[in-house]
Amino acid sequence: MTPAAARLKEQHERKKNLFLRHLDRVSLSSKLVVCTIAVLLIGVTVISFSIRTLVGNYMLEKIDRQLNQQRELVFNNIDLLAKNDSSGINSYFLQIQYTDGTTDDNGDPLTVTPLLPQLQSGIVSMPVLPTDGDTTGIKLGQIFTAPAVARQVKQVQSESSQSTSPDNSDKSNDSGNSEGSSGSNGSSGSDSSGGSADGQSGSDTQNGTGNSDSSSGSGQSESSGGTIRILGNPSGNVSHSIISAANSPWRILPLQFTGPDGKGGEKVRGVVYIGLSLSDQIDIMNTLTRYCVVVGIAVLLLGGSLSTLIIQHTLTPLKRMEKAAAKIAAGDLSQRIPSAPENTEVGSLAASLNTMLARIESSFHEQEETTNKMKRFVSDASHELRTPLAAIHGYAELYKMQRDMPGALERADESIEHIEKSSQRMTVLVEDLLSLARLDEGRGIDVTGTVRLSSLVTDAVDDLHALDPERAITRQIIMLEPARDLNHPATLHVEEGDWQDVTLPGDASRLRQVVTNIVGNIHRYTPVDSSAEAALGVMPAAIDPKQLAKMPATDASLRRFIDAAEVGSSMQTGYKYAVLRFIDHGPGVPDASRSQIFERFYTADPSRAREKGGTGLGMAIAQSVVKAHHGFICATATDGGGLTLTVVLPIEPMASAVAAQPAGAGLASGKAKDGKSGKGAKNAKGKQKSSWFSGESRGQAAQPPAQPVQPVQPAQVAQVNASGQTNPGQPGQSDRSGQPS
């Protein structure tokens, strides 16, 4: 590419980019309105042009058909038409040009115009035709369009010395008519070849029967039916519309004129031109054009107005989106875009944007909450760790100060004792933090074992009784009370009774830590003389454990589980769950702070006093352990005052449940053949039961497992209690680890 071509291309691209930049600055509504008007303009123009062309061609074909159909009628009735010519009824033009040697007074070939329509003010339209019978450039019998000139009749006089009829061999006719016999009309010889007339003739006059000295100087005369019209240029007072009509072109049909030759034959005598003016058709076309222009303008105005209103109304939601986006950009994440029908593009966009904005707002709030929790966690952890470190540092300094004084050994022992207590407290705190970190990472817990939940709860109740001998502790059975009506939904109902043996898959030491922490809080934060209840039960619920573990620790989540339990009880579908409740009647927790008790380092005492000995990590650890077991834990208010902690743990799918064995079978099957304790019972094939923690699906659970865990019947519990011994083969009898926090 040459440098000049490269520069031209660069200039072209620059102009193109400049145009596109200017175009991009125009608003979308303006572009749509302009495009709509442009489309309407193109449509109106195309329709108007099509209508004009269609009507023009139709009227032209109609005139041509009229000329072909009435040519004989016109030629044979020249006298009648000539008599009516002055009244304006006749609209045909007829001219005969003799080529057989017939001449006028000047010796030129005779040309007679018997039919010449006359307009107002004596204006006539003269088509420009070939002269002297010349047919060069035209084809006989083929209609062509000839231009016309406007002339005005200056004088009309009777024809006394000449006749329009050049030869009266058959009969005389003083009226000037052409041959009227049936054998001499202009219908013969119409198939000769030739072209259309080209409007030649350098003069505006045509040969007539004679010339006279008219005042206009044109000297043109036309004979018609015994009269001679003296024609001249139109005067200045003639209407312009009449002049325009007279200047309209003509459709001319050229025919060959034959007559008798005196010997009984026919001979060619000349050429006959029959024509109809296109002035009426042109006037109709002009009227139609004006009508189309007016209608087109009306359509453009109406269409432009309607399109502007519709486009503005359609783009109104986009403007609202723009305003909402501006407010969101300013920091107001609660703004939402007004909804619209989702079957439209704008409505679908609004719904998608609102969904996106809701997620963004939720993520932003979660991030803020997480950041605040992290800040609070760091602050609380620093505070908790600073206290024992300060105590250790203080007593160490005290020891240095008093070691040279009398009685330093006794005081040193006291300082070392305080240092040991502070280090133990700090050790417990660090271990709790490490446990939470491992639980968050999914480590430090084994949920593939088997746990006797009833034994864990029994041990926890015994611990609480040992800590508070004066406290009245009641064992109760928790059951589902169905809904009575809309105003009385289903609830969890407790009543006194002995617990059945509840066995479920999980980590025994971690679940023991959960119930120990709950019991420790009852001991620590409630009066020693207040009563407490521990309730345990099993019920089905139509909810998946993984979904249950994701629910927040709120009253609404508990209500959702109760509703699922009502469905599961009526339909006998879903999962079997162990429901555990610890109810106290102490001061309780305010409603606003109840969901915060599971946060790390949360304490009911804002001063974080050390008299109670808690670090605020017990309930956080309990929640993490329960969620690791795909369970649910929440705190609710106790009727009459106090706090109720509800723990829900999955046991197995309902489809894998088997019928209970007879009394005593559970104890017999619980003993291992090799005498080892801590293992579940085996079936005849020696395979152990696989729990739903191992990824067993519902469809697979429909088949009986190799080792189903059989619940211990009340009769078995009675036998164990009567004997005063526990079954060494049952799980969950590990050491009671875990101190209340």
XYZ file of C-alpha atoms in Angstrom:
741
model
C 0.000 0.000 0.000
C 1.396 3.373 -1.012
C 1.811 6.179 1.552
C -0.914 8.219 -0.161
C -3.386 5.321 0.015
C -2.449 4.740 3.636
C -3.104 8.392 4.467
C -6.459 8.271 2.674
C -7.409 5.139 4.582
C -6.336 6.724 7.852
C -8.393 9.848 7.129
C -11.381 7.676 6.256
C -11.055 5.727 9.513
C -10.679 8.972 11.477
C -13.843 10.421 9.935
C -15.671 7.166 10.540
C -14.626 7.065 14.199
C -15.549 10.727 14.613
C -19.013 10.024 13.187
C -19.467 6.998 15.428
C -18.400 9.008 18.497
C -20.965 11.694 17.678
C -23.563 8.995 17.063
C -22.818 7.324 20.390
C -23.494 10.599 22.196
C -27.096 10.594 21.006
C -29.529 9.113 23.511
C -31.155 5.764 22.841
C -34.671 7.236 22.785
C -33.651 9.806 20.151
C -32.085 7.082 18.023
C -35.195 4.944 18.225
C -37.489 7.877 17.360
C -35.321 8.894 14.390
C -35.147 5.302 13.160
C -38.915 4.934 13.485
C -39.559 8.155 11.538
C -37.019 7.108 8.887
C -38.719 3.734 8.487
C -42.127 5.422 8.252
C -40.790 7.895 5.674
C -39.310 5.133 3.557
C -42.513 3.116 3.838
C -44.761 6.048 2.897
C -42.492 6.970 -0.031
C -42.393 3.429 -1.377
C -46.151 2.986 -0.987
C -46.908 6.342 -2.641
C -44.557 5.640 -5.543
C -46.037 2.158 -5.959
C -49.606 3.516 -5.969
C -48.693 6.274 -8.430
C -46.961 3.823 -10.763
C -49.781 1.297 -10.538
C -52.531 3.858 -11.156
C -50.547 5.552 -13.950
C -49.938 2.303 -15.779
C -53.557 1.286 -15.348
C -54.889 4.576 -16.755
C -52.386 4.489 -19.624
C -53.466 0.969 -20.513
C -57.090 2.077 -20.309
C -56.470 4.964 -22.779
C -54.601 2.665 -25.156
C -57.411 0.124 -24.976
C -59.965 2.884 -25.654
C -58.028 4.088 -28.696
C -57.783 0.580 -30.138
C -61.427 -0.230 -29.493
C -62.931 3.083 -30.777
C -60.630 3.970 -33.672
C -63.152 2.857 -36.322
C -66.000 4.517 -34.448
C -64.145 7.818 -34.294
C -63.042 7.714 -37.928
C -66.515 6.857 -39.195
C -68.220 9.584 -37.123
C -66.003 12.537 -37.838
C -68.950 14.759 -38.843
C -70.871 14.069 -35.626
C -67.846 14.594 -33.440
C -66.844 17.728 -35.308
C -70.277 19.293 -34.792
C -69.978 18.675 -31.000
C -66.400 19.848 -30.841
C -67.285 23.393 -29.847
C -69.361 22.207 -26.885
C -66.425 20.347 -25.361
C -67.996 16.907 -25.625
C -65.431 15.649 -28.116
C -62.088 14.668 -26.580
C -60.517 12.947 -29.578
C -57.858 14.413 -31.793
C -57.816 13.272 -35.447
C -55.494 14.348 -38.222
C -55.198 13.020 -41.764
C -51.978 13.423 -43.712
C -52.344 12.530 -47.413
C -49.482 10.761 -49.154
C -51.208 9.900 -52.452
C -50.359 13.213 -54.105
C -53.311 15.239 -52.832
C -52.092 18.792 -52.189
C -53.369 22.019 -50.741
C -53.489 25.453 -52.409
C -49.746 25.887 -51.945
C -48.940 22.560 -53.562
C -47.899 20.890 -50.343
C -49.240 17.483 -49.248
C -52.649 18.023 -47.781
C -53.042 17.740 -43.974
C -56.535 17.944 -42.503
C -57.396 18.106 -38.761
C -61.146 17.512 -38.559
C -61.146 16.842 -34.780
C -59.362 19.279 -32.488
C -60.705 19.509 -28.893
C -60.922 23.015 -27.534
C -60.402 24.060 -23.922
C -61.532 27.199 -22.137
C -60.606 30.640 -23.521
C -60.127 29.130 -26.981
C -57.062 27.160 -25.954
C -56.345 24.026 -27.954
C -53.627 21.418 -27.483
C -51.664 20.576 -30.601
C -49.683 17.300 -30.493
C -46.330 17.444 -32.247
C -46.586 14.860 -35.079
C -44.548 13.968 -38.155
C -45.507 16.035 -41.244
C -46.353 15.151 -44.834
C -47.190 11.553 -43.974
C -43.664 10.760 -42.827
C -43.732 7.614 -40.676
C -40.032 7.450 -39.930
C -39.475 6.527 -36.286
C -43.042 5.357 -35.663
C -44.806 2.073 -36.145
C -48.278 2.067 -37.681
C -50.813 0.547 -35.351
C -48.589 1.012 -32.275
C -49.581 3.740 -29.829
C -46.945 6.259 -28.826
C -46.798 9.353 -26.674
C -46.390 12.691 -28.416
C -45.625 16.041 -26.798
C -48.029 18.935 -27.260
C -47.992 22.724 -27.511
C -50.695 25.129 -26.395
C -52.339 27.325 -29.026
C -55.241 29.753 -28.858
C -57.985 30.181 -31.461
C -57.681 33.748 -32.769
C -60.327 33.607 -35.496
C -62.897 31.172 -36.805
C -64.255 31.548 -40.370
C -66.361 29.438 -42.681
C -64.540 27.451 -45.327
C -65.965 28.501 -48.746
C -63.363 27.539 -51.229
C -61.911 24.350 -49.852
C -63.114 21.067 -48.477
C -61.540 18.748 -45.980
C -62.277 15.856 -48.299
C -59.469 15.670 -50.899
C -61.159 13.273 -53.332
C -64.895 12.591 -53.901
C -64.659 9.819 -56.410
C -67.546 7.923 -54.866
C -69.657 10.862 -53.679
C -69.235 14.574 -53.008
C -69.115 15.902 -49.509
C -68.935 19.706 -49.141
C -68.736 19.481 -45.395
C -65.023 18.672 -45.590
C -65.274 15.150 -44.192
C -62.790 12.452 -45.123
C -63.923 9.387 -46.963
C -66.838 7.902 -45.013
C -67.381 4.684 -46.875
C -66.896 1.489 -45.064
C -64.112 0.520 -47.360
C -62.051 3.660 -46.853
C -61.742 3.936 -43.061
C -58.539 4.119 -41.149
C -58.567 0.552 -39.921
C -56.534 -0.899 -42.760
C -52.800 -1.224 -42.968
C -52.001 -0.946 -39.250
C -49.239 -3.551 -38.976
C -46.291 -1.914 -40.691
C -43.133 -1.665 -38.680
C -41.652 1.506 -37.353
C -40.750 3.432 -34.221
C -42.710 5.845 -32.107
C -42.857 9.495 -32.956
C -40.017 11.525 -31.610
C -41.886 14.804 -31.627
C -39.825 16.288 -34.460
C -40.850 19.298 -36.575
C -38.888 22.362 -35.875
C -41.910 24.644 -36.328
C -44.861 24.961 -33.966
C -47.285 24.971 -36.879
C -48.676 22.274 -39.063
C -49.776 22.521 -42.689
C -53.394 23.440 -43.155
C -55.671 24.482 -45.949
C -54.401 27.998 -46.034
C -52.723 30.781 -44.094
C -54.065 34.157 -43.118
C -52.535 37.193 -41.491
C -53.492 36.968 -37.856
C -52.532 39.547 -35.341
C -50.332 37.081 -33.496
C -48.145 36.465 -36.452
C -48.249 32.699 -36.186
C -50.366 32.246 -39.232
C -51.430 28.684 -38.353
C -54.865 27.496 -39.408
C -56.774 24.303 -38.895
C -59.851 23.195 -40.844
C -62.623 21.266 -39.256
C -66.044 20.537 -40.658
C -66.393 23.529 -42.951
C -64.693 26.021 -40.634
C -61.158 27.318 -40.459
C -59.559 28.089 -37.075
C -56.787 30.652 -37.073
C -54.385 29.665 -34.220
C -51.776 31.716 -32.450
C -49.777 31.850 -29.251
C -51.882 32.037 -26.075
C -52.453 35.488 -24.669
C -51.188 36.505 -21.249
C -54.589 36.519 -19.525
C -55.124 32.780 -19.951
C -55.079 30.712 -16.761
C -51.885 28.816 -16.042
C -53.803 25.623 -15.302
C -55.375 25.727 -18.775
C -51.979 26.250 -20.394
C -50.577 23.333 -18.372
C -53.471 21.102 -19.453
C -52.929 22.119 -23.108
C -49.223 21.288 -22.841
C -50.007 17.759 -21.610
C -48.809 14.957 -23.896
C -51.049 12.859 -26.100
C -51.392 9.175 -26.720
C -51.427 8.822 -30.523
C -52.491 5.819 -32.589
C -51.075 6.015 -36.176
C -53.083 4.131 -38.822
C -52.844 3.709 -42.584
C -55.642 5.407 -44.554
C -56.790 3.606 -47.736
C -59.379 4.470 -50.315
C -60.748 3.355 -53.703
C -58.373 3.745 -56.579
C -61.166 4.165 -59.226
C -60.492 0.738 -60.661
C -62.380 -1.226 -58.052
C -59.338 -1.644 -55.803
C -57.867 -0.020 -52.765
C -54.863 2.222 -52.486
C -52.973 3.870 -49.652
C -53.996 7.481 -49.453
C -52.291 8.646 -46.248
C -51.800 8.330 -42.518
C -54.459 8.931 -39.854
C -53.452 9.992 -36.324
C -56.084 9.422 -33.625
C -55.218 10.660 -30.148
C -56.430 11.209 -26.609
C -54.918 13.807 -24.304
C -53.278 12.728 -21.048
C -54.210 15.960 -19.278
C -56.956 14.349 -17.209
C -54.712 11.434 -16.274
C -51.882 13.782 -15.356
C -54.288 15.868 -13.285
C -55.487 12.705 -11.523
C -51.902 11.625 -10.897
C -51.006 15.046 -9.523
C -54.052 14.980 -7.256
C -53.141 11.459 -6.121
C -49.564 12.594 -5.463
C -50.731 15.528 -3.371
C -53.067 13.233 -1.484
C -50.230 10.757 -0.828
C -47.972 13.592 0.327
C -50.616 14.905 2.734
C -51.392 11.425 4.041
C -47.668 10.665 4.306
C -47.035 13.806 6.335
C -49.977 12.930 8.596
C -48.673 9.386 8.999
C -45.185 10.681 9.801
C -46.498 13.144 12.377
C -48.848 10.630 13.974
C -46.323 7.786 13.830
C -43.530 9.980 15.164
C -45.704 11.165 18.058
C -46.913 7.669 18.922
C -43.426 6.196 18.604
C -42.040 8.925 20.852
C -44.676 8.216 23.517
C -44.260 4.435 23.273
C -40.466 4.574 23.301
C -40.405 6.963 26.255
C -42.882 4.762 28.131
C -40.860 1.655 27.276
C -37.584 3.227 28.338
C -39.006 4.555 31.617
C -37.966 1.370 33.513
C -34.441 1.830 32.140
C -34.389 5.357 33.516
C -35.563 3.979 36.859
C -32.763 1.412 36.684
C -30.330 4.235 36.052
C -31.556 6.150 39.108
C -31.502 3.010 41.262
C -27.973 2.206 40.071
C -26.874 5.730 40.962
C -28.278 5.321 44.498
C -26.629 1.911 44.833
C -23.329 3.392 43.648
C -23.752 6.030 46.373
C -23.830 3.227 48.966
C -27.537 2.451 49.424
C -27.584 -1.317 48.822
C -31.231 -1.587 49.865
C -32.397 0.003 46.613
C -34.268 -2.231 44.194
C -35.348 -1.756 40.607
C -39.137 -1.470 40.124
C -40.502 -4.730 38.839
C -42.003 -5.187 35.383
C -43.631 -8.139 33.573
C -40.934 -10.785 33.314
C -42.040 -11.820 29.812
C -40.509 -8.550 28.558
C -36.806 -7.850 28.153
C -36.906 -4.978 30.635
C -38.833 -7.052 33.174
C -36.433 -9.988 32.851
C -33.472 -7.619 33.235
C -35.074 -5.997 36.296
C -35.709 -9.390 37.928
C -32.135 -10.527 37.258
C -30.701 -7.271 38.573
C -32.863 -7.403 41.709
C -31.700 -10.962 42.360
C -28.099 -9.901 41.855
C -28.544 -6.866 44.108
C -30.126 -9.003 46.830
C -27.181 -11.384 46.722
C -24.705 -8.518 46.715
C -26.426 -6.909 49.692
C -26.563 -10.221 51.528
C -22.901 -10.916 50.776
C -21.952 -7.408 51.844
C -23.832 -7.722 55.122
C -22.371 -11.176 55.696
C -18.918 -9.793 55.039
C -19.537 -6.929 57.438
C -20.898 -9.337 60.033
C -17.937 -11.664 59.535
C -15.530 -8.749 59.824
C -17.232 -7.535 62.982
C -17.207 -11.038 64.423
C -13.546 -11.393 63.583
C -12.740 -8.072 65.214
C -14.791 -9.014 68.255
C -13.200 -12.465 68.305
C -9.679 -11.017 68.219
C -10.603 -8.503 70.907
C -12.225 -11.116 73.136
C -9.424 -13.623 72.609
C -6.856 -10.957 73.424
C -8.807 -10.022 76.525
C -9.170 -13.637 77.638
C -5.486 -14.365 77.092
C -4.299 -11.105 78.614
C -5.955 -11.767 81.958
C -4.072 -14.993 82.856
C -0.859 -13.642 81.339
C -1.179 -10.498 83.472
C -1.799 -12.657 86.539
C 1.245 -14.798 85.793
C 3.392 -11.738 85.218
C 2.106 -10.031 88.370
C 2.694 -12.982 90.676
C 6.124 -13.533 89.145
C 7.026 -9.916 89.910
C 5.581 -10.317 93.401
C 7.756 -13.351 93.962
C 10.880 -11.438 92.914
C 10.017 -8.613 95.278
C 9.356 -10.853 98.290
C 11.986 -13.579 97.900
C 14.522 -11.765 100.112
C 11.981 -10.962 102.826
C 11.206 -13.168 105.848
C 8.599 -15.849 105.134
C 9.400 -15.771 101.417
C 8.885 -19.528 100.995
C 5.263 -19.438 102.116
C 4.519 -16.454 99.925
C 6.348 -18.114 97.012
C 4.073 -21.143 97.259
C 1.032 -18.863 97.152
C 2.370 -17.060 94.076
C 3.166 -20.328 92.330
C -0.351 -21.571 93.074
C -1.892 -18.481 91.460
C 0.454 -18.810 88.497
C -0.563 -22.436 88.078
C -4.259 -21.576 88.128
C -3.778 -18.851 85.526
C -1.759 -21.157 83.298
C -4.431 -23.837 83.594
C -7.089 -21.348 82.604
C -5.005 -20.210 79.663
C -4.418 -23.843 78.670
C -8.168 -24.543 78.664
C -8.770 -21.437 76.564
C -6.098 -22.366 74.022
C -7.398 -25.932 73.813
C -10.932 -24.659 73.212
C -9.699 -22.362 70.473
C -7.771 -25.231 68.926
C -10.877 -27.427 69.049
C -12.938 -24.753 67.299
C -10.282 -24.326 64.625
C -10.199 -28.082 64.002
C -13.993 -28.277 63.859
C -14.085 -25.400 61.378
C -11.644 -27.320 59.187
C -13.617 -30.559 59.526
C -10.894 -32.236 61.620
C -10.796 -33.509 65.170
C -14.110 -35.403 64.977
C -15.050 -38.928 63.926
C -18.717 -39.357 63.082
C -18.437 -42.987 61.961
C -18.735 -44.443 65.452
C -21.842 -45.347 67.434
C -23.084 -43.359 70.433
C -25.660 -44.225 73.118
C -27.137 -40.779 73.554
C -29.325 -41.840 76.453
C -26.238 -42.853 78.454
C -24.535 -39.538 77.745
C -27.568 -37.566 78.909
C -27.914 -39.749 82.004
C -24.302 -39.112 82.921
C -24.747 -35.373 82.371
C -27.810 -35.296 84.639
C -25.847 -37.179 87.305
C -23.040 -34.624 86.972
C -25.463 -31.768 87.472
C -26.979 -33.499 90.529
C -23.502 -33.981 91.947
C -22.639 -30.333 91.400
C -25.953 -29.030 92.772
C -27.410 -31.530 95.241
C -30.194 -29.117 96.157
C -31.420 -28.733 92.554
C -34.508 -30.705 91.523
C -33.789 -32.450 88.199
C -36.606 -34.173 86.325
C -36.277 -36.709 83.498
C -38.916 -36.343 80.824
C -39.863 -37.803 77.452
C -40.235 -35.373 74.551
C -42.989 -36.026 72.009
C -44.674 -34.211 69.123
C -48.107 -32.778 69.803
C -49.970 -32.430 66.457
C -51.631 -29.202 65.459
C -55.217 -28.696 66.541
C -56.070 -25.820 64.205
C -54.428 -22.847 62.537
C -54.201 -20.988 65.828
C -52.635 -23.946 67.637
C -49.804 -25.393 65.512
C -47.796 -28.474 66.334
C -45.423 -28.216 69.312
C -42.900 -30.321 71.195
C -44.587 -31.695 74.319
C -42.767 -33.154 77.354
C -44.075 -35.488 80.018
C -42.436 -37.422 82.836
C -41.170 -40.906 82.090
C -38.093 -43.042 81.584
C -36.034 -42.677 78.449
C -35.728 -45.356 75.854
C -32.257 -46.331 74.733
C -31.315 -44.034 71.833
C -28.342 -45.033 69.694
C -27.055 -42.969 66.769
C -23.900 -42.620 64.644
C -21.365 -40.029 65.784
C -18.386 -39.132 67.952
C -19.075 -40.099 71.566
C -16.445 -37.840 73.165
C -17.578 -34.773 71.203
C -21.275 -35.326 71.918
C -20.414 -35.828 75.589
C -18.691 -32.445 75.430
C -21.895 -30.892 74.060
C -24.159 -32.103 76.878
C -21.439 -31.393 79.478
C -21.153 -27.786 78.327
C -24.928 -27.345 78.450
C -25.138 -28.802 81.959
C -22.166 -26.662 83.015
C -23.980 -23.504 81.912
C -27.041 -24.520 83.932
C -24.837 -25.010 86.979
C -22.944 -21.780 86.402
C -25.688 -19.289 85.468
C -28.827 -20.469 87.298
C -29.631 -20.486 91.044
C -28.804 -23.741 92.792
C -32.347 -24.086 94.139
C -34.055 -23.688 90.724
C -35.393 -26.798 89.043
C -34.226 -28.213 85.707
C -35.579 -30.782 83.261
C -33.847 -33.046 80.750
C -36.046 -34.475 77.970
C -35.168 -37.049 75.304
C -37.200 -38.533 72.479
C -37.144 -39.907 68.939
C -39.369 -38.721 66.106
C -39.336 -38.771 62.288
C -39.105 -35.542 60.271
C -39.407 -34.882 56.550
C -36.181 -32.879 56.251
C -32.690 -33.788 55.089
C -29.928 -33.662 57.764
C -27.625 -31.593 55.562
C -30.394 -29.065 55.115
C -31.099 -29.158 58.831
C -27.454 -28.378 59.635
C -27.541 -25.216 57.503
C -30.446 -23.644 59.377
C -29.609 -20.779 61.773
C -30.109 -21.158 65.529
C -33.420 -19.271 65.662
C -36.995 -19.897 66.745
C -38.090 -19.889 63.084
C -35.713 -22.760 62.325
C -37.112 -24.750 65.237
C -40.638 -24.103 63.965
C -39.554 -25.387 60.557
C -38.249 -28.609 62.098
C -41.463 -29.098 64.077
C -43.512 -28.707 60.896
C -41.261 -31.227 59.131
C -41.689 -33.559 62.092
C -45.465 -33.289 61.807
C -45.256 -34.249 58.138
C -42.848 -37.088 58.873
C -45.079 -38.463 61.635
C -48.174 -38.442 59.449
C -46.462 -39.795 56.317
C -43.820 -41.969 58.039
C -41.133 -40.612 55.747
C -37.835 -38.745 56.027
C -35.264 -39.370 58.782
C -35.445 -40.476 62.388
C -34.083 -37.801 64.705
C -33.114 -37.807 68.362
C -34.458 -34.677 70.067
C -32.777 -33.593 73.320
C -33.872 -30.712 75.557
C -32.365 -29.116 78.646
C -34.785 -26.759 80.399
C -33.829 -24.434 83.222
C -35.818 -21.838 85.167
C -33.086 -19.305 85.801
C -32.831 -15.662 84.691
C -32.773 -16.658 81.021
C -31.358 -14.652 78.111
C -33.014 -11.602 76.471
C -34.663 -12.233 73.130
C -32.235 -9.947 71.292
C -29.208 -11.795 72.705
C -30.522 -15.359 72.562
C -29.073 -16.118 69.130
C -25.678 -14.712 70.231
C -25.005 -17.319 72.882
C -23.505 -19.548 70.174
C -21.014 -16.869 69.195
C -17.447 -17.266 70.357
C -16.495 -15.472 73.582
C -20.095 -14.376 74.164
C -21.005 -14.064 77.828
C -24.219 -12.872 79.386
C -22.198 -10.678 81.743
C -20.847 -7.741 79.702
C -18.183 -7.070 82.348
C -16.748 -10.550 81.648
C -16.293 -11.187 85.374
C -14.314 -14.278 86.308
C -16.446 -15.412 89.250
C -18.350 -17.822 86.975
C -15.189 -19.156 85.410
C -16.505 -19.297 81.809
C -14.695 -18.231 78.652
C -17.697 -17.927 76.308
C -16.581 -20.778 74.006
C -18.719 -23.624 75.365
C -21.854 -23.008 73.281
C -19.772 -22.212 70.193
C -18.049 -25.588 70.520
C -21.411 -27.288 71.117
C -22.877 -25.761 67.960
C -19.839 -26.732 65.877
C -20.006 -30.332 67.114
C -23.758 -30.585 66.451
C -23.400 -29.174 62.947
C -20.543 -31.592 62.274
C -23.065 -34.362 63.076
C -25.522 -32.724 60.595
C -27.703 -31.699 63.490
C -29.341 -28.562 64.823
C -29.178 -26.651 68.115
C -31.065 -23.562 69.215
C -32.019 -21.668 72.355
C -35.594 -20.653 73.184
C -37.327 -19.062 76.141
C -38.790 -21.276 78.836
C -42.405 -20.747 79.801
C -42.349 -18.862 83.087
C -38.743 -17.690 82.653
C -35.495 -19.412 81.895
C -33.691 -20.894 78.917
C -34.395 -24.039 76.890
C -31.684 -25.588 74.716
C -32.900 -28.002 72.015
C -30.518 -30.367 70.224
C -31.648 -32.378 67.173
C -29.386 -35.195 65.890
C -30.118 -37.543 62.959
C -30.255 -41.270 63.573
C -31.033 -42.996 60.277
C -33.363 -42.753 57.267
C -36.861 -44.070 57.789
C -36.443 -46.471 54.866
C -33.654 -48.360 56.651
C -35.525 -48.854 59.918
C -36.255 -52.455 60.832
C -38.705 -53.991 63.228
C -37.628 -54.065 66.865
C -36.317 -57.419 68.137
C -37.863 -59.176 71.118
C -36.903 -58.118 74.610
C -33.385 -59.136 75.521
C -32.210 -59.592 71.941
C -30.429 -56.240 71.962
C -28.314 -57.155 74.973
C -27.496 -60.545 73.567
C -26.486 -59.111 70.209
C -24.512 -56.289 71.860
C -21.894 -58.668 73.256
C -18.967 -59.293 71.010
C -17.962 -62.882 70.422
C -14.328 -62.156 71.091
C -15.081 -60.359 74.337
C -13.971 -56.908 73.131
C -16.026 -53.925 74.219
C -16.941 -50.736 72.302
C -18.040 -52.490 69.082
C -21.525 -52.774 67.682
C -23.372 -56.053 67.314
C -22.688 -58.197 64.284
C -25.036 -60.188 62.112
C -24.546 -63.753 60.908
C -22.120 -62.612 58.200
C -20.082 -60.477 60.625
C -20.567 -57.174 58.727
C -21.209 -53.932 60.579
C -23.969 -51.431 59.803
C -23.053 -48.516 57.526
C -24.450 -45.142 58.647
C -25.826 -42.351 56.470
C -22.634 -40.370 57.219
C -20.784 -42.624 54.779
C -22.752 -41.188 51.842
C -25.438 -43.866 51.650
C -28.284 -42.575 49.485
C -31.982 -42.935 50.075
C -32.287 -45.507 47.335
C -29.542 -47.635 48.867
C -31.000 -47.207 52.330
C -34.134 -49.013 51.179
C -32.166 -52.264 51.389
C -31.622 -53.659 54.913
C -28.042 -52.957 56.009
C -25.686 -55.710 56.974
C -25.685 -54.609 60.627
C -28.833 -52.735 61.715
C -28.603 -51.019 65.079
C -31.475 -52.224 67.213
C -32.866 -49.832 69.817
C -32.842 -51.212 73.334
C -36.342 -51.850 74.546
C -37.662 -50.484 77.840
C -37.664 -54.059 79.160
C -33.939 -54.271 78.496
C -33.355 -50.979 80.336
C -35.311 -52.362 83.253
C -33.133 -55.481 83.288
C -29.973 -53.401 83.272
C -31.191 -51.146 86.058
C -32.315 -54.090 88.126
C -28.992 -55.785 87.824
C -27.120 -52.591 88.522
C -24.643 -53.354 85.725
C -24.043 -51.829 82.359
C -23.434 -53.701 79.158
C -19.705 -53.583 78.449
C -20.373 -54.200 74.775
C -22.377 -51.031 74.294
C -20.632 -47.906 72.957
C -20.623 -44.554 74.635
C -19.181 -45.743 77.961
C -15.886 -43.934 77.578
C -14.447 -41.687 80.260
C -16.447 -38.543 80.974
C -14.111 -36.078 79.373
C -14.888 -32.434 78.792
C -15.331 -29.832 81.480
C -18.175 -27.270 81.434
C -17.036 -23.948 80.084
